[in-house]
Tab-separated table of N, CA and C and ligand atoms in Angstrom:
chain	number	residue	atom	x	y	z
L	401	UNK	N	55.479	-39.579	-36.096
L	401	UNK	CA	54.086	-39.151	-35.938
L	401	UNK	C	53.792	-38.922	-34.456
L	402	UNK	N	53.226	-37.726	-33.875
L	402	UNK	CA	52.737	-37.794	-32.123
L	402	UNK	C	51.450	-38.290	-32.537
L	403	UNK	N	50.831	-38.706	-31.803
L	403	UNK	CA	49.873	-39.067	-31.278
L	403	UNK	C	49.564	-38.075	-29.684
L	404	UNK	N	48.861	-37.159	-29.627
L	404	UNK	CA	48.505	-36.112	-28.676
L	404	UNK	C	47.013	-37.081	-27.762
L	405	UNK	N	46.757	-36.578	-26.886
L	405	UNK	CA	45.828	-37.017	-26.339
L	405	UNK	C	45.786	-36.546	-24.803
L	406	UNK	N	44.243	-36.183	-24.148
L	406	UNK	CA	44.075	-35.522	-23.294
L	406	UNK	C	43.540	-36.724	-22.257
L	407	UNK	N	44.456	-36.510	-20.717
L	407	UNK	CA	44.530	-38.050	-19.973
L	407	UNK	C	42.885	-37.275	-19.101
L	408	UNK	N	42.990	-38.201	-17.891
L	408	UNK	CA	41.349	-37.971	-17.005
L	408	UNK	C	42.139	-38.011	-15.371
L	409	UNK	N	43.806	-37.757	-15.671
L	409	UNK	CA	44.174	-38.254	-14.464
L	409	UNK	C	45.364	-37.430	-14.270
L	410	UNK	N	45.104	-35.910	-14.747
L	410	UNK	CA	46.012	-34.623	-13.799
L	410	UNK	C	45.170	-33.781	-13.219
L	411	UNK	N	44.356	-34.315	-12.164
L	411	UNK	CA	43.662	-33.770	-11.500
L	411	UNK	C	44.704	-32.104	-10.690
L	412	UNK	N	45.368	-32.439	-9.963
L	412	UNK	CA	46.824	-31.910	-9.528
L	412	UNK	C	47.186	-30.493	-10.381
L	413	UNK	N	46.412	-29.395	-9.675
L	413	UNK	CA	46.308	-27.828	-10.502
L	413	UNK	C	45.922	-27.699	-11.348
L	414	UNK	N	44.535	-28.490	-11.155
L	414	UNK	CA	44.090	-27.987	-12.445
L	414	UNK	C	42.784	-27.038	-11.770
L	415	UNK	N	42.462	-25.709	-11.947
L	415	UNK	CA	41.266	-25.134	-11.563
L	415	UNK	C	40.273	-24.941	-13.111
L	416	UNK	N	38.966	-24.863	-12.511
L	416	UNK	CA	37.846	-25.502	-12.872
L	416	UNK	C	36.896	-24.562	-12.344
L	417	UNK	N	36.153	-23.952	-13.228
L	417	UNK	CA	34.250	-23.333	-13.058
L	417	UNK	C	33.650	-23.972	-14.026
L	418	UNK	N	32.399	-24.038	-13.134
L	418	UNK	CA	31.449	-24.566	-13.976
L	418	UNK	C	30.212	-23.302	-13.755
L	419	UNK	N	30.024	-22.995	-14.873
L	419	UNK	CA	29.089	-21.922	-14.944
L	419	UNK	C	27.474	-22.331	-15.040
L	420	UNK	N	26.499	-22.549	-14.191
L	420	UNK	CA	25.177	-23.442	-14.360
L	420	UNK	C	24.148	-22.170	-14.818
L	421	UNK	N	22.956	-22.524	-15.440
L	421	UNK	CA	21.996	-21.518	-15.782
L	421	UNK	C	20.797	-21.877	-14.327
L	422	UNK	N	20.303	-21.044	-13.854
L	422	UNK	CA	19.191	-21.582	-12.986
L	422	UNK	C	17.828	-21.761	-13.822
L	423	UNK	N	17.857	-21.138	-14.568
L	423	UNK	CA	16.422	-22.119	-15.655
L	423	UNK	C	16.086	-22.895	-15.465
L	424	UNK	N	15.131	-23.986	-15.502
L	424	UNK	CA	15.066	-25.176	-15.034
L	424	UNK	C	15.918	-25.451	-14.144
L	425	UNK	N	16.415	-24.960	-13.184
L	425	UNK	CA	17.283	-25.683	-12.361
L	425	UNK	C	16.551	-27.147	-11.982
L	426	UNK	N	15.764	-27.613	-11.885
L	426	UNK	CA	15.534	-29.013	-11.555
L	426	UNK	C	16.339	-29.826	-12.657
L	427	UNK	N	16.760	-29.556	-13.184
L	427	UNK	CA	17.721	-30.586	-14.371
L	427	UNK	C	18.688	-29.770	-13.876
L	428	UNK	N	19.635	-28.604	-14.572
L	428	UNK	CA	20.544	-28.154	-14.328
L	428	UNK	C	21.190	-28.122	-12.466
L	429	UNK	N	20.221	-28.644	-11.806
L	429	UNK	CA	20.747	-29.344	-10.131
L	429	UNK	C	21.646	-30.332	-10.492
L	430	UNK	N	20.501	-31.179	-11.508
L	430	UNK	CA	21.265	-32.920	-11.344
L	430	UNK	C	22.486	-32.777	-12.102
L	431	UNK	N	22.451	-31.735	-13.227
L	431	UNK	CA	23.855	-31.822	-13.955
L	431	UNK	C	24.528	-32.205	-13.161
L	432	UNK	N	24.602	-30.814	-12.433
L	432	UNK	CA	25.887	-30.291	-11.477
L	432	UNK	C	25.903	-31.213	-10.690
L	433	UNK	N	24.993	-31.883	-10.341
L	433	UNK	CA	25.678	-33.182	-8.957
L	433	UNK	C	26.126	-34.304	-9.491
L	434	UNK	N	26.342	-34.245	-11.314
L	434	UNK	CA	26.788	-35.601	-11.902
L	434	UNK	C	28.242	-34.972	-12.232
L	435	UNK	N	28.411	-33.542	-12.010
L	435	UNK	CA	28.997	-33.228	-12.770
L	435	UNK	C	30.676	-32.942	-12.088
L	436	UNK	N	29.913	-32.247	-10.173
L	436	UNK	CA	30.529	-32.507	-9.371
L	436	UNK	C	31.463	-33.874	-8.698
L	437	UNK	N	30.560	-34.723	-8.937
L	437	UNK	CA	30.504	-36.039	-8.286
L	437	UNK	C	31.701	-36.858	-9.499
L	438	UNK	N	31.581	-36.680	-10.597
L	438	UNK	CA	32.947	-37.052	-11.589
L	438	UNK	C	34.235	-36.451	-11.459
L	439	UNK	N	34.297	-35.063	-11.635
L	439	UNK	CA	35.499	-34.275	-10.665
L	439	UNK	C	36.274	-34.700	-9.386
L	440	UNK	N	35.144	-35.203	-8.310
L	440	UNK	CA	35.967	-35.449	-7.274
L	440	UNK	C	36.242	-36.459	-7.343
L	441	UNK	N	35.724	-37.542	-7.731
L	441	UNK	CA	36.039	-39.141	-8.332
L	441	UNK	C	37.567	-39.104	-9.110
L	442	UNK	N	38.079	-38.138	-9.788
L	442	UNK	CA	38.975	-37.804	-10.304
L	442	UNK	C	39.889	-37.055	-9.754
L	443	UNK	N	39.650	-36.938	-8.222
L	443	UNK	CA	40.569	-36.560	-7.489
L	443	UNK	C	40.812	-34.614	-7.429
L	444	UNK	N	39.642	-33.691	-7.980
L	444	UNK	CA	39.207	-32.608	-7.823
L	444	UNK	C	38.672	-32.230	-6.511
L	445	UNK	N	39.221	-31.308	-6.019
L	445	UNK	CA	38.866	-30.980	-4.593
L	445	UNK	C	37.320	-30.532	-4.738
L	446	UNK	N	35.966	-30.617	-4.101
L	446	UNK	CA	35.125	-30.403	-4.745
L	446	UNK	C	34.431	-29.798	-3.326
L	447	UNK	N	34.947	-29.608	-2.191
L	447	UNK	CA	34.526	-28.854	-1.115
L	447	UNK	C	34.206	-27.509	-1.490
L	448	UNK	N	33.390	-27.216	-0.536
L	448	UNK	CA	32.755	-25.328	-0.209
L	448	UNK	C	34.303	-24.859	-0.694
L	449	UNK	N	35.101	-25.534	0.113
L	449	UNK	CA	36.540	-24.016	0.481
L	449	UNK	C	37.677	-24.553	-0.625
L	450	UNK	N	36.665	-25.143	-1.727
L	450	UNK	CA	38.027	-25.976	-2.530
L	450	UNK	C	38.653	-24.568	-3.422
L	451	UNK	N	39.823	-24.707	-3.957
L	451	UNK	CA	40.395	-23.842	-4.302
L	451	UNK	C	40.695	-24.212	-5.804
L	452	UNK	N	40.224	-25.307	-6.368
L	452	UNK	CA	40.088	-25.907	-7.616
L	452	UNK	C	39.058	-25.434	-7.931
L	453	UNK	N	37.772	-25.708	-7.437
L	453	UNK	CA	36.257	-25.890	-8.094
L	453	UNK	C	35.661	-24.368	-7.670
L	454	UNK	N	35.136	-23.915	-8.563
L	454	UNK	CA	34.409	-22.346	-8.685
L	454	UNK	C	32.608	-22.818	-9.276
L	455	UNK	N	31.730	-22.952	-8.395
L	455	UNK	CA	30.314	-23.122	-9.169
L	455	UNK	C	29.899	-21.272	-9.449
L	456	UNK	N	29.379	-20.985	-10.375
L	456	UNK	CA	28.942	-19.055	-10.823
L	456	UNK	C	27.535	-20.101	-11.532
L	457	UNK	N	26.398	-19.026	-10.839
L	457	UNK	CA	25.581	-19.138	-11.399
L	457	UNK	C	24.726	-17.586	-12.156
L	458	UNK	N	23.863	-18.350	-13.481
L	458	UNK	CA	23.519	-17.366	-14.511
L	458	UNK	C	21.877	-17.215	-14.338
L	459	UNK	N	20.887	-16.445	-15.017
L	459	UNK	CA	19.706	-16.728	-14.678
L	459	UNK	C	19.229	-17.493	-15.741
L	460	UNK	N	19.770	-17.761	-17.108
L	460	UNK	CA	19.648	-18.960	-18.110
L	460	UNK	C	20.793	-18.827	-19.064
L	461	UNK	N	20.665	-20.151	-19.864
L	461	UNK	CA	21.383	-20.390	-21.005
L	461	UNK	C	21.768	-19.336	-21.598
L	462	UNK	N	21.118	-17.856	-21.610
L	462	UNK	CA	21.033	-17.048	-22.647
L	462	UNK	C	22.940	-16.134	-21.896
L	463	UNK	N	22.930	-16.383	-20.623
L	463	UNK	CA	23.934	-15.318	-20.460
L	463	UNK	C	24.863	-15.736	-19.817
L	464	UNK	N	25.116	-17.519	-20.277
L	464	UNK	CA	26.389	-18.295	-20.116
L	464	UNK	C	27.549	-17.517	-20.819
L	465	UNK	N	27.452	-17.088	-22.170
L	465	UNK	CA	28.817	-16.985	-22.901
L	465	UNK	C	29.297	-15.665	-22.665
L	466	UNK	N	28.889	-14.580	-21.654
L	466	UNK	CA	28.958	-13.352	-21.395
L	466	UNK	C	30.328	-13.645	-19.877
L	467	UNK	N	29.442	-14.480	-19.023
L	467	UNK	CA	30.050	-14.913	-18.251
L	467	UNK	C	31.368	-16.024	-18.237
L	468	UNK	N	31.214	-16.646	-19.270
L	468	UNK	CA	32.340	-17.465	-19.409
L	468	UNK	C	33.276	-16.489	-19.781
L	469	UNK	N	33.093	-15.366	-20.696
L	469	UNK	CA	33.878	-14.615	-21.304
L	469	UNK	C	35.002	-13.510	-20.128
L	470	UNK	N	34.116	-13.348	-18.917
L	470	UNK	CA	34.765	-12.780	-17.799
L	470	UNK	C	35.307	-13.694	-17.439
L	471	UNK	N	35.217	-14.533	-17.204
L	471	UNK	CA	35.801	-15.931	-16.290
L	471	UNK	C	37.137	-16.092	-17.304
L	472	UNK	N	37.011	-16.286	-18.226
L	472	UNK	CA	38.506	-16.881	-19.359
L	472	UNK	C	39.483	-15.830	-19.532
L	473	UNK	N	38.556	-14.277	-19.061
L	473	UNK	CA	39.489	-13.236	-19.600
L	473	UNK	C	40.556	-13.094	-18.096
L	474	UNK	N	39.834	-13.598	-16.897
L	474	UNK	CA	40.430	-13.585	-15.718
L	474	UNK	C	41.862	-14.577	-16.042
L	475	UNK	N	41.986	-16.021	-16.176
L	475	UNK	CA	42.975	-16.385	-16.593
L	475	UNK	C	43.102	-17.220	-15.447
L	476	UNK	N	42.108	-18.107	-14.433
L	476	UNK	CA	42.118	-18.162	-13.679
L	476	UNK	C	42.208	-19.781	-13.889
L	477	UNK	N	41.936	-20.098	-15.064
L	477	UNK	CA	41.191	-21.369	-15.015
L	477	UNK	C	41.447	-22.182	-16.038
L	478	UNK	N	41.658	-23.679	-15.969
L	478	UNK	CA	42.365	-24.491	-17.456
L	478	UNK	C	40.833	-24.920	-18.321
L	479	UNK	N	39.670	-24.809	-17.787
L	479	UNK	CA	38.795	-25.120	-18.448
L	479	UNK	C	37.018	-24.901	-17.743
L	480	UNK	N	36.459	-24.238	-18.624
L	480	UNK	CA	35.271	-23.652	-18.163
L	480	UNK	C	34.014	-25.265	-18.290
L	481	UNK	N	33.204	-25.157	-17.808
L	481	UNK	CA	31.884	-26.025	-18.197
L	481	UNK	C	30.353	-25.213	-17.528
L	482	UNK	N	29.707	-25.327	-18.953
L	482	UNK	CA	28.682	-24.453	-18.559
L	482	UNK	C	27.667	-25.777	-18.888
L	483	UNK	N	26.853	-25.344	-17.821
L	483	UNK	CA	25.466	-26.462	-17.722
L	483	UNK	C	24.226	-25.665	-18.085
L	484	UNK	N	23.038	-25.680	-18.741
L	484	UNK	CA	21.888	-25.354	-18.948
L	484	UNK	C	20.839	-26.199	-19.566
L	485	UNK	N	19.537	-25.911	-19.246
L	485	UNK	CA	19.054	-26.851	-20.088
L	485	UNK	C	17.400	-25.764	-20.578
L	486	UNK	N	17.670	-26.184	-22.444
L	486	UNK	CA	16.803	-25.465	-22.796
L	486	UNK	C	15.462	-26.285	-23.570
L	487	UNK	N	14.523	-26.248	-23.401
L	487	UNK	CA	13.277	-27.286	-23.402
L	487	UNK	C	12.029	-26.811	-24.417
L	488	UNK	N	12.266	-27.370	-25.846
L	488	UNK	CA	11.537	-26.843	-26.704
L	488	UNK	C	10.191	-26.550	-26.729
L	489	UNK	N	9.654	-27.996	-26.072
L	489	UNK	CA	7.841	-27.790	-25.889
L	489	UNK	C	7.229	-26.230	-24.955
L	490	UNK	N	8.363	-25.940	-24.332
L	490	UNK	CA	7.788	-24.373	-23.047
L	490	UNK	C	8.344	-23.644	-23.655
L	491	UNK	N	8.935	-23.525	-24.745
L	491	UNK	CA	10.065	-22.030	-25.149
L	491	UNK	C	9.551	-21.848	-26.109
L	492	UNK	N	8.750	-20.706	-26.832
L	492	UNK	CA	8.595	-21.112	-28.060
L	492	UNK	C	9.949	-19.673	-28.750
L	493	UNK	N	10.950	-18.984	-28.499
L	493	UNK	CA	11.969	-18.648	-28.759
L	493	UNK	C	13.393	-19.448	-28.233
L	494	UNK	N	12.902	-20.670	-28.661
L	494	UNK	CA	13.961	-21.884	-28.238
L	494	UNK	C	14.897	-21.551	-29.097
L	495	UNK	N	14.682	-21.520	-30.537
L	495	UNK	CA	15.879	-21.113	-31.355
L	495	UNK	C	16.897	-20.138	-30.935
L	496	UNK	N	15.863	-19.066	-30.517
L	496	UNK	CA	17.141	-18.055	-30.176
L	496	UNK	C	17.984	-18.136	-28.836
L	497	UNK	N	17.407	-18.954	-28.038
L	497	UNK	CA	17.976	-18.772	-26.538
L	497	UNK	C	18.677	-20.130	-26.899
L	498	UNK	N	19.087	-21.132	-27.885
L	498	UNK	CA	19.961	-22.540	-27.960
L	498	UNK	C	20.851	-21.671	-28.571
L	499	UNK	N	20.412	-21.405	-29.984
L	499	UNK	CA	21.360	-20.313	-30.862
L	499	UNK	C	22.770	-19.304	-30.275
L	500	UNK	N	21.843	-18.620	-29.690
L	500	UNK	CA	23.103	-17.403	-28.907
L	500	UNK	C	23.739	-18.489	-27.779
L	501	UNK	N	23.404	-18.809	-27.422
L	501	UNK	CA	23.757	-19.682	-26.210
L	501	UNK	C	25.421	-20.258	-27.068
L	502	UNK	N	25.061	-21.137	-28.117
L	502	UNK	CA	25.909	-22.320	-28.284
L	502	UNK	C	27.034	-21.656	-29.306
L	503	UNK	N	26.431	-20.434	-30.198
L	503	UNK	CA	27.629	-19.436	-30.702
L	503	UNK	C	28.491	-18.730	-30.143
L	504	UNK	N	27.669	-18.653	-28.907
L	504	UNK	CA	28.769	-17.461	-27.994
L	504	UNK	C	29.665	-17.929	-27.402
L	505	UNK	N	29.136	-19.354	-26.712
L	505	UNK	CA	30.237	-20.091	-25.700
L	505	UNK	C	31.508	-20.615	-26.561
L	506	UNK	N	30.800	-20.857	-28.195
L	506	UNK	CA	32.227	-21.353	-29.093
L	506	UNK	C	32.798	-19.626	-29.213
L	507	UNK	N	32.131	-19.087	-29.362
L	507	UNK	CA	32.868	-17.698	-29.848
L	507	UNK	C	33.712	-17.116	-28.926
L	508	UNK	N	33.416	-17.172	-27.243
L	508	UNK	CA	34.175	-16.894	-26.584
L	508	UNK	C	35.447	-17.970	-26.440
L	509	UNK	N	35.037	-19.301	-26.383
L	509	UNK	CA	35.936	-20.242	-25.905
L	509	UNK	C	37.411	-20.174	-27.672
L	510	UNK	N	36.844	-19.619	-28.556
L	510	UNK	CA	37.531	-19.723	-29.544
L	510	UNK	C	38.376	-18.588	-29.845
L	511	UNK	N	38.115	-17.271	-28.927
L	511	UNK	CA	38.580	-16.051	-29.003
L	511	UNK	C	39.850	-16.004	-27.877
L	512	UNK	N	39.134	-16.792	-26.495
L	512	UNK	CA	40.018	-16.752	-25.519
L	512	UNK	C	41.064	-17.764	-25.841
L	513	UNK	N	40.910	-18.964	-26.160
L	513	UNK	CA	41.759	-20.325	-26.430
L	513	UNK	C	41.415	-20.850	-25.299
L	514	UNK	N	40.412	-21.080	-24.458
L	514	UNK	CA	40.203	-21.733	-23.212
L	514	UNK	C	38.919	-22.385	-23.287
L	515	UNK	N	39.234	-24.171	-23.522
L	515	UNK	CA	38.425	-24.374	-23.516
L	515	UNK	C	37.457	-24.347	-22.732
L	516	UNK	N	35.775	-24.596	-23.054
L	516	UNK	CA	34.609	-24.597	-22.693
L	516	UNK	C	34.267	-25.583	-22.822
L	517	UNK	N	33.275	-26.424	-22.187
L	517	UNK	CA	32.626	-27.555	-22.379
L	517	UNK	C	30.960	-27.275	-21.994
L	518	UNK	N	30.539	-27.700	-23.356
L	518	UNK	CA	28.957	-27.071	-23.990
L	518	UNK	C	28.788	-28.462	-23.309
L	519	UNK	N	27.482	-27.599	-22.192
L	519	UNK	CA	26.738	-28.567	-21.417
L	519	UNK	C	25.582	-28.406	-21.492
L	520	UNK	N	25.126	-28.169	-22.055
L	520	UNK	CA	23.380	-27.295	-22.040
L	520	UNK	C	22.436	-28.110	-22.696
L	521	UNK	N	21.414	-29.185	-22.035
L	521	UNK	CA	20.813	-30.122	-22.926
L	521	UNK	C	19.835	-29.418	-23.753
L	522	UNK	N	19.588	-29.490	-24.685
L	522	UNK	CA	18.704	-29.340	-25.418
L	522	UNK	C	17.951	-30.222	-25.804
L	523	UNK	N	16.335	-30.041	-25.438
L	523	UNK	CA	15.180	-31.371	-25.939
L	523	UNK	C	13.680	-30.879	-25.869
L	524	UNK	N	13.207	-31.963	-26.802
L	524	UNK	CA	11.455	-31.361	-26.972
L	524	UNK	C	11.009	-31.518	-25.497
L	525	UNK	N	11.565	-32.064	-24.716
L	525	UNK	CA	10.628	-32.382	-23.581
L	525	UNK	C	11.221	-32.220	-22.268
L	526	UNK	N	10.309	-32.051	-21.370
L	526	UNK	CA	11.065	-31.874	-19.713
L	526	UNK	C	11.457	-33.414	-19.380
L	527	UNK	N	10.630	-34.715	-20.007
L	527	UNK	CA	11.311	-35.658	-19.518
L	527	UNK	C	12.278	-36.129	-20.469
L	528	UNK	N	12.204	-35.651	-21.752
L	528	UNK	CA	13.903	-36.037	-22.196
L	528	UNK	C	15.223	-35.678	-21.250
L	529	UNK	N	14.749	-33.842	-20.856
L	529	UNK	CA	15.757	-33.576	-19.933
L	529	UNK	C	16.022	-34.368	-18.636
L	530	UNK	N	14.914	-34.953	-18.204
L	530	UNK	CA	15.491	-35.634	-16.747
L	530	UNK	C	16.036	-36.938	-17.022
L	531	UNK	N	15.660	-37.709	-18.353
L	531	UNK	CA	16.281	-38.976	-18.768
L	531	UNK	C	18.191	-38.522	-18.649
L	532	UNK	N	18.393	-37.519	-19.471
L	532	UNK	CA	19.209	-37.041	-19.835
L	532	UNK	C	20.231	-36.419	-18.437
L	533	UNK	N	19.673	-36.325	-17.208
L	533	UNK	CA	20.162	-35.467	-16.516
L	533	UNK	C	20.079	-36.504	-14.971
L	534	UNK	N	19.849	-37.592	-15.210
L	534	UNK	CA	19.983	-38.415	-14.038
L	534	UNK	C	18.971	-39.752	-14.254
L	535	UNK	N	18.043	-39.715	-14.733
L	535	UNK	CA	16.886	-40.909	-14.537
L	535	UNK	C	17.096	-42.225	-15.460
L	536	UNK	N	18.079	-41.764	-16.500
L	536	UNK	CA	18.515	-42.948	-17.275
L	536	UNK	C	20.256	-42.989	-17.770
L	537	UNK	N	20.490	-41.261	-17.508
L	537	UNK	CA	21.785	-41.342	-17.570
L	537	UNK	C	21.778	-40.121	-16.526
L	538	UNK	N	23.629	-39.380	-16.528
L	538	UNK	CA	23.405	-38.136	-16.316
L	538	UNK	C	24.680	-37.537	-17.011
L	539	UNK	N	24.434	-36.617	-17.776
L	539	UNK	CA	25.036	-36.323	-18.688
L	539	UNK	C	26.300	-35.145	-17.948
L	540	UNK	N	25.710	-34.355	-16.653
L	540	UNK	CA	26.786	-33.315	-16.036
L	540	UNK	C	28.222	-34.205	-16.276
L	541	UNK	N	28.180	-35.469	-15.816
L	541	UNK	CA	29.297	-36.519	-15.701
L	541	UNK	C	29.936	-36.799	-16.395
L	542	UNK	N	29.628	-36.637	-17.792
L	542	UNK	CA	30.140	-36.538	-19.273
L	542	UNK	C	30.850	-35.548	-19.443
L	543	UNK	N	29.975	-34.123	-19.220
L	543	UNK	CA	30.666	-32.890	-19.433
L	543	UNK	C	32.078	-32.925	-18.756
L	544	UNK	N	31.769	-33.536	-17.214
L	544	UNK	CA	33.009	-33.062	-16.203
L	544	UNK	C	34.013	-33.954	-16.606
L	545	UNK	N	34.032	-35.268	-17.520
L	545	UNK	CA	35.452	-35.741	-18.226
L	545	UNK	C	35.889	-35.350	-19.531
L	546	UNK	N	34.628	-34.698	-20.020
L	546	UNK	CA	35.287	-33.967	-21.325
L	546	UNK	C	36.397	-32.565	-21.043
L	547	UNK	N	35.896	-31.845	-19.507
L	547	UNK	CA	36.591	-31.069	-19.110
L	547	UNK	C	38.090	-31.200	-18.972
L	548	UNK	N	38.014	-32.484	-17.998
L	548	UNK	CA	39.483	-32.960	-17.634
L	548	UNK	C	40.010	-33.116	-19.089
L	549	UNK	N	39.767	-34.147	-20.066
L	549	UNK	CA	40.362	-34.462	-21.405
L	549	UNK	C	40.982	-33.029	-21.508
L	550	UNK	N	39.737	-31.917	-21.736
L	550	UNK	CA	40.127	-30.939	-22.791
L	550	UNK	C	41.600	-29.898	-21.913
L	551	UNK	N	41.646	-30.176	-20.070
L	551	UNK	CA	42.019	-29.177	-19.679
L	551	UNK	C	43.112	-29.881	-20.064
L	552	UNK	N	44.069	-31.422	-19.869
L	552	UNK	CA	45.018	-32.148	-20.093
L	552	UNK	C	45.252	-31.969	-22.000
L	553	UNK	N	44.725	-32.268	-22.478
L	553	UNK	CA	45.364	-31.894	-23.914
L	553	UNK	C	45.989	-30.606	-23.998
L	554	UNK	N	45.036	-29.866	-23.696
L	554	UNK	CA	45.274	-28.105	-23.987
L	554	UNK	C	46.794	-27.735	-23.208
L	555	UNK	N	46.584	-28.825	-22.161
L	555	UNK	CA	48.526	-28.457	-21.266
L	555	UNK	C	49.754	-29.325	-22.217
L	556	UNK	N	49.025	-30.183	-23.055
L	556	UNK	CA	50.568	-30.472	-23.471
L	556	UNK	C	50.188	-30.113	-24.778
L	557	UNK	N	49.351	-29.360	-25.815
L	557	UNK	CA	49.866	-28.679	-26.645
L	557	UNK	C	50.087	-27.700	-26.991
L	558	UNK	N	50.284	-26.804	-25.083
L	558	UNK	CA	50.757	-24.890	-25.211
L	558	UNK	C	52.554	-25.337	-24.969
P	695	INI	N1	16.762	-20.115	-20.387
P	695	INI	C1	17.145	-21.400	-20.257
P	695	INI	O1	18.268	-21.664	-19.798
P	695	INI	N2	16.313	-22.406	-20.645
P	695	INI	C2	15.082	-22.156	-21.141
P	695	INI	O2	14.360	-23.137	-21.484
P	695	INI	C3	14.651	-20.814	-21.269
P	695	INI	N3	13.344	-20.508	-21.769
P	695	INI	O3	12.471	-21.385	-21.750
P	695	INI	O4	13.034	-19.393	-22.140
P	695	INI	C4	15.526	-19.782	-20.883
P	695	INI	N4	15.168	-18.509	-20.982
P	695	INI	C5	15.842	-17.455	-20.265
P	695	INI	C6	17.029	-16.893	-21.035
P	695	INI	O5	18.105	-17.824	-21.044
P	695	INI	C7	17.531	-15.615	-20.360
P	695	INI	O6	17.924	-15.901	-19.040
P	695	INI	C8	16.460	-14.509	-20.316
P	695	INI	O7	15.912	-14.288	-21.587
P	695	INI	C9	17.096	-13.171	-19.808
P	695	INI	O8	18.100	-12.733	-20.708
């Protein structure tokens, strides 16, 4: 029987974008600085001139999976993470901008074979999002070890 499993500790070539929405950027900031700040903890070069870490920014959630889709088709990269955050009480076409958002990024990430890591909080409220994004947790930090997991599995089962 294998037992497969994706480690948090081949930092060592692995390149990395994280694609952020500026929408709310006041949450989608803190992602990225939880999100950054786990990466380099993990030994990810996370400087301006790093040659690992790529930040691309979108103008929302809605045109993450367009962009991931250039980014994966480039071939540049063992694993994408897109950050956004979409906030039900101000949106009232929340459905459609979570919707396309969370089909496309699987649709691209499932077309290319490269994984993606769905970062995009979704909540009734602006302070769920900041609970969510630094004030009680911060969730970017989550995303950025699900990244590593997914980029380390995905290398030992090509
Ligand atoms: N984009 C978001 O990322 N979050 C939101 O809450 C949001 N709201 O509220 O509408 C949002 N809209 C913009 C959308 O993602 C596109 O950028 C826009 O429609 C242009 O295509």
């Amino acid at each position: 029987m294998a037992s497969i499993e994706g480690r948090f500790t081949e930092a060592s070539g692995i390149r990395i974008a994280i694609v952020v929405a500026r929408f709310n950027d006041l949450i989608t900031n803190k992602l990225l600085s939880g999100c950054k700040d786990c990466l380099e903890r993990h030994g990810i070069d996370t400087s301006q001139d790093s040659s690992q870490l790529d930040v691309v920014w979108v103008p929302g959630a809605f045109e993450l999976p367009v962009v991931c889709q250039s980014l994966a088709r480039k071939g540049n990269y063992q694993v994408l993470i897109t950050l956004g955050a979409v906030i039900r009480g101000d949106t009232p076409h929340f459905d459609v901008v979570v919707g396309e958002s969370s089909k496309g990024i699987a649709s691209v990430s499932r077309d290319t074979g490269l994984p993606i890591i769905f970062g995009v909080l979704t909540t009734d409220t602006m302070q769920q999002a900041l609970e969510r994004a630094g004030i009680k947790t911060n969730l970017g930090w989550n995303y950025a070890l699900q990244a590593l997991e997914m980029a380390s599995l995905m290398k030992s089962l090509n």
